[in-house]
mmCIF file of C-alpha atoms in Angstrom:
data_model
loop_
_atom_site.group_PDB
_atom_site.id
_atom_site.type_symbol
_atom_site.label_atom_id
_atom_site.label_comp_id
_atom_site.label_asym_id
_atom_site.label_seq_id
_atom_site.Cartn_x
_atom_site.Cartn_y
_atom_site.Cartn_z
ATOM 1 C CA MET A 378 12.714 -18.220 -18.439
ATOM 2 C CA THR A 379 16.093 -20.320 -19.787
ATOM 3 C CA THR A 380 18.245 -19.433 -16.167
ATOM 4 C CA MET A 381 16.470 -21.730 -14.370
ATOM 5 C CA GLN A 382 17.732 -25.070 -16.607
ATOM 6 C CA PRO A 383 20.706 -26.844 -14.392
ATOM 7 C CA THR A 384 23.586 -27.838 -16.799
ATOM 8 C CA ARG A 385 24.407 -30.590 -14.610
ATOM 9 C CA THR A 386 22.970 -32.465 -11.565
ATOM 10 C CA SER A 387 24.698 -32.325 -8.454
ATOM 11 C CA SER A 388 26.045 -35.037 -5.661
ATOM 12 C CA ASN A 389 24.871 -34.328 -2.303
ATOM 13 C CA ASN A 390 25.730 -37.878 -1.168
ATOM 14 C CA PRO A 391 27.934 -37.519 2.673
ATOM 15 C CA MET A 392 30.784 -38.301 1.480
ATOM 16 C CA SER A 393 30.354 -35.273 -1.283
ATOM 17 C CA ALA A 394 29.514 -33.108 1.229
ATOM 18 C CA ILE A 395 32.507 -34.554 3.559
ATOM 19 C CA LEU A 396 34.901 -33.440 0.826
ATOM 20 C CA PHE A 397 33.065 -30.441 0.112
ATOM 21 C CA TYR A 398 33.768 -29.192 3.166
ATOM 22 C CA VAL A 399 37.382 -30.551 3.956
ATOM 23 C CA VAL A 400 38.064 -28.868 1.035
ATOM 24 C CA MET A 401 36.496 -25.980 2.256
ATOM 25 C CA ILE A 402 38.418 -26.039 5.557
ATOM 26 C CA VAL A 403 41.908 -26.378 3.373
ATOM 27 C CA LEU A 404 41.099 -23.475 1.625
ATOM 28 C CA SER A 405 39.615 -21.650 4.448
ATOM 29 C CA PRO A 406 42.661 -19.381 4.700
ATOM 30 C CA LEU A 407 41.533 -18.041 1.629
ATOM 31 C CA PHE A 408 37.852 -17.855 1.862
ATOM 32 C CA VAL A 409 38.701 -15.724 5.049
ATOM 33 C CA ILE A 410 41.160 -12.979 3.015
ATOM 34 C CA GLY A 411 38.788 -12.794 0.310
ATOM 35 C CA TYR A 412 35.627 -12.248 2.873
ATOM 36 C CA VAL A 413 37.629 -9.221 4.403
ATOM 37 C CA VAL A 414 38.625 -7.766 1.926
ATOM 38 C CA TRP A 415 35.319 -7.942 0.600
ATOM 39 C CA ILE A 416 33.621 -6.596 3.780
ATOM 40 C CA GLY A 417 36.199 -4.336 4.638
ATOM 41 C CA ALA A 418 35.496 -2.429 1.335
ATOM 42 C CA MET A 419 32.137 -2.639 1.970
ATOM 43 C CA PHE A 420 32.666 -0.463 5.193
ATOM 44 C CA ALA A 421 35.352 1.831 3.306
ATOM 45 C CA ARG A 422 33.172 2.981 0.374
ATOM 46 C CA ARG A 423 29.776 2.318 2.016
ATOM 47 C CA LYS A 424 28.266 5.779 1.041
ATOM 48 C CA SER A 425 29.270 5.203 -2.172
ATOM 49 C CA SER A 426 28.789 1.385 -3.064
ATOM 50 C CA ALA A 427 26.480 -1.456 -3.829
ATOM 51 C CA SER A 428 23.902 -2.363 -0.844
ATOM 52 C CA ALA A 429 24.757 -6.106 0.793
ATOM 53 C CA THR A 430 21.089 -6.375 -0.249
ATOM 54 C CA ALA A 431 21.813 -5.958 -3.760
ATOM 55 C CA THR A 432 25.410 -7.318 -3.799
ATOM 56 C CA ALA A 433 24.146 -10.383 -2.383
ATOM 57 C CA PRO A 434 21.653 -11.895 -4.604
ATOM 58 C CA LEU A 435 23.993 -11.190 -7.334
ATOM 59 C CA PHE A 436 26.764 -13.490 -5.927
ATOM 60 C CA ALA A 437 24.529 -16.064 -4.841
ATOM 61 C CA ARG A 438 23.207 -16.184 -8.339
ATOM 62 C CA TRP A 439 26.858 -16.124 -10.063
ATOM 63 C CA LEU A 440 27.694 -18.918 -7.540
ATOM 64 C CA GLN A 441 24.500 -20.930 -9.145
ATOM 65 C CA HIS A 442 25.329 -20.447 -12.492
ATOM 66 C CA HIS A 443 28.621 -21.512 -11.428
ATOM 67 C CA MET A 444 28.013 -24.587 -9.694
ATOM 68 C CA GLY A 445 25.582 -25.535 -12.176
ATOM 69 C CA THR A 446 22.331 -25.519 -10.523
ATOM 70 C CA ARG A 447 21.169 -22.522 -12.373
ATOM 71 C CA LEU A 448 22.081 -20.897 -15.239
ATOM 72 C CA ASP A 449 22.365 -16.954 -15.300
ATOM 73 C CA ALA A 450 24.566 -15.562 -18.099
ATOM 74 C CA GLY A 451 23.921 -11.949 -16.710
ATOM 75 C CA ALA A 452 25.096 -12.658 -13.253
ATOM 76 C CA ALA A 453 28.344 -14.177 -14.216
ATOM 77 C CA ARG A 454 28.988 -10.847 -16.431
ATOM 78 C CA ILE A 455 27.605 -8.354 -13.872
ATOM 79 C CA LEU A 456 30.117 -9.242 -11.128
ATOM 80 C CA PRO A 457 32.920 -8.927 -12.161
ATOM 81 C CA VAL A 458 32.025 -5.748 -13.080
ATOM 82 C CA ALA A 459 30.047 -4.405 -10.636
ATOM 83 C CA PRO A 460 31.431 -1.607 -9.210
ATOM 84 C CA GLY A 461 31.721 -1.432 -5.369
ATOM 85 C CA ILE A 462 32.537 -5.160 -4.989
ATOM 86 C CA PRO A 463 36.396 -5.761 -4.673
ATOM 87 C CA SER A 464 37.659 -8.571 -7.084
ATOM 88 C CA LEU A 465 40.011 -9.623 -4.610
ATOM 89 C CA GLY A 466 37.343 -10.355 -2.162
ATOM 90 C CA TRP A 467 34.599 -12.052 -4.902
ATOM 91 C CA ARG A 468 36.752 -13.908 -6.500
ATOM 92 C CA LEU A 469 38.253 -15.564 -2.693
ATOM 93 C CA VAL A 470 34.930 -16.489 -1.500
ATOM 94 C CA GLY A 471 33.270 -17.708 -4.690
ATOM 95 C CA GLY A 472 36.828 -19.374 -6.115
ATOM 96 C CA THR A 473 36.676 -21.319 -2.939
ATOM 97 C CA GLN A 474 33.659 -22.673 -3.374
ATOM 98 C CA VAL A 475 33.268 -23.471 -6.914
ATOM 99 C CA ALA A 476 36.675 -25.717 -6.274
ATOM 100 C CA ALA A 477 35.298 -27.566 -3.508
ATOM 101 C CA HIS A 478 32.364 -27.976 -5.421
ATOM 102 C CA ARG A 479 33.866 -28.759 -8.712
ATOM 103 C CA LEU A 480 36.358 -31.227 -6.658
ATOM 104 C CA SER A 481 33.190 -32.739 -4.689
ATOM 105 C CA GLY A 482 30.483 -32.520 -6.822
ATOM 106 C CA TYR A 483 28.137 -30.787 -3.468
ATOM 107 C CA VAL A 484 26.448 -28.304 -3.687
ATOM 108 C CA PRO A 485 25.377 -26.580 -0.031
ATOM 109 C CA ALA A 486 21.219 -26.131 0.294
ATOM 110 C CA THR A 487 21.538 -22.912 -0.106
ATOM 111 C CA PHE A 488 22.602 -22.963 -3.770
ATOM 112 C CA HIS A 489 20.256 -25.717 -4.362
ATOM 113 C CA TYR A 490 17.808 -24.631 -7.442
ATOM 114 C CA PRO A 491 15.116 -25.324 -7.844
ATOM 115 C CA PHE A 492 14.790 -24.956 -3.837
ATOM 116 C CA GLU A 493 12.503 -27.754 -2.341
ATOM 117 C CA GLY A 494 12.306 -28.200 1.706
ATOM 118 C CA GLU A 495 12.085 -26.280 4.689
ATOM 119 C CA ILE A 496 12.904 -22.952 4.588
ATOM 120 C CA THR A 497 15.374 -21.454 7.079
ATOM 121 C CA ILE A 498 17.193 -18.823 7.598
ATOM 122 C CA GLN A 499 20.137 -19.738 5.830
ATOM 123 C CA SER A 500 18.383 -21.005 2.510
ATOM 124 C CA GLN A 501 15.531 -18.186 2.273
ATOM 125 C CA GLY A 502 17.717 -16.448 -0.674
ATOM 126 C CA GLY A 503 17.745 -20.134 -2.598
ATOM 127 C CA ALA A 504 13.505 -20.337 -1.919
ATOM 128 C CA ARG A 505 13.296 -16.700 -2.883
ATOM 129 C CA GLN A 506 14.920 -17.043 -6.038
ATOM 130 C CA THR A 507 12.893 -20.058 -7.155
ATOM 131 C CA PHE A 508 9.760 -18.655 -5.908
ATOM 132 C CA TYR A 509 10.214 -15.532 -8.007
ATOM 133 C CA ASP A 510 11.549 -17.558 -11.303
ATOM 134 C CA GLN A 511 8.513 -19.249 -11.060
ATOM 135 C CA VAL A 512 6.216 -16.340 -11.157
ATOM 136 C CA VAL A 513 8.327 -15.070 -14.071
ATOM 137 C CA GLN A 514 8.023 -18.133 -15.820
ATOM 138 C CA ARG A 515 4.240 -19.010 -15.837
ATOM 139 C CA PHE A 516 3.366 -14.904 -16.535
ATOM 140 C CA LEU A 517 5.856 -13.785 -18.759
ATOM 141 C CA PRO A 518 3.625 -15.737 -21.740
ATOM 142 C CA ARG A 519 1.091 -13.064 -20.597
ATOM 143 C CA VAL A 520 2.477 -9.750 -20.112
ATOM 144 C CA THR A 521 3.944 -7.388 -22.716
ATOM 145 C CA GLN A 522 5.877 -5.117 -19.590
ATOM 146 C CA PHE A 523 8.076 -6.933 -17.001
ATOM 147 C CA VAL A 524 9.152 -4.336 -13.672
ATOM 148 C CA ILE A 525 11.713 -5.101 -11.497
ATOM 149 C CA LEU A 526 11.048 -3.529 -8.568
ATOM 150 C CA GLY A 527 14.103 -2.694 -6.169
ATOM 151 C CA ALA A 528 16.134 -3.983 -8.705
ATOM 152 C CA GLY A 529 19.368 -4.137 -7.333
ATOM 153 C CA TYR A 530 21.544 -6.408 -9.269
ATOM 154 C CA ASP A 531 18.641 -8.584 -10.404
ATOM 155 C CA THR A 532 19.274 -10.222 -13.580
ATOM 156 C CA ARG A 533 16.454 -11.485 -14.665
ATOM 157 C CA ALA A 534 15.440 -8.749 -17.444
ATOM 158 C CA LEU A 535 18.817 -10.146 -19.269
ATOM 159 C CA ASN A 536 17.814 -13.591 -19.137
ATOM 160 C CA LEU A 537 14.751 -13.418 -20.727
ATOM 161 C CA PRO A 538 14.091 -15.715 -23.633
ATOM 162 C CA GLU A 539 14.875 -14.124 -27.416
ATOM 163 C CA GLY A 540 11.909 -13.351 -29.229
ATOM 164 C CA THR A 541 9.723 -12.764 -25.763
ATOM 165 C CA GLY A 542 8.803 -9.250 -26.738
ATOM 166 C CA VAL A 543 8.725 -8.655 -23.453
ATOM 167 C CA ARG A 544 9.696 -4.740 -22.743
ATOM 168 C CA SER A 545 11.880 -4.943 -19.223
ATOM 169 C CA PHE A 546 12.031 -1.754 -16.887
ATOM 170 C CA GLU A 547 13.920 -1.717 -13.950
ATOM 171 C CA VAL A 548 12.996 0.617 -10.897
ATOM 172 C CA ASP A 549 15.326 1.352 -7.879
ATOM 173 C CA THR A 550 15.765 4.367 -5.182
ATOM 174 C CA PRO A 551 19.074 6.191 -5.763
ATOM 175 C CA ALA A 552 21.252 5.987 -2.481
ATOM 176 C CA THR A 553 21.286 9.321 -0.506
ATOM 177 C CA SER A 554 24.720 10.662 -0.021
ATOM 178 C CA GLU A 555 24.625 9.060 3.588
ATOM 179 C CA GLY A 556 24.459 5.918 1.985
ATOM 180 C CA LYS A 557 20.646 5.373 2.879
ATOM 181 C CA ARG A 558 17.673 5.100 0.314
ATOM 182 C CA GLU A 559 15.738 7.635 -0.099
#
């Protein structure tokens, strides 16, 4: 998959990390406002908006794309137009992290790609991302159909290499009127 090639390496030395977190502290009012807007909208529209389990991985892939650790043009295109995700919320939350990254060169462990090391609760998303991408990369040359179960906002089908000839299907259950999956 073309999505797995990083565009640049990141600096993860202690001074870069310190600078990243100093910038995040300075920008924390914007981050908190964005988070409150995002979560508030999610609770206000919980019956009609996308679930956090669908939007969180999309947002993480968007951040990885903008931090240059994992290219994902699909996530970069979908997040800004995804229904139920308030633009102000994700722009403030993501914008502060991308700004801190660009000023420092630091990438938090959560957004390292490919993920290496001990899997913690904070890093399980990145570890899972690496695992699934490696499985797809390994088996894609030998398959004609690619089925993504519980797709949510999975962008792997959008990022398949040109000319693979692989048919892609995304299967997910619709939410009921109570906002729960059937």
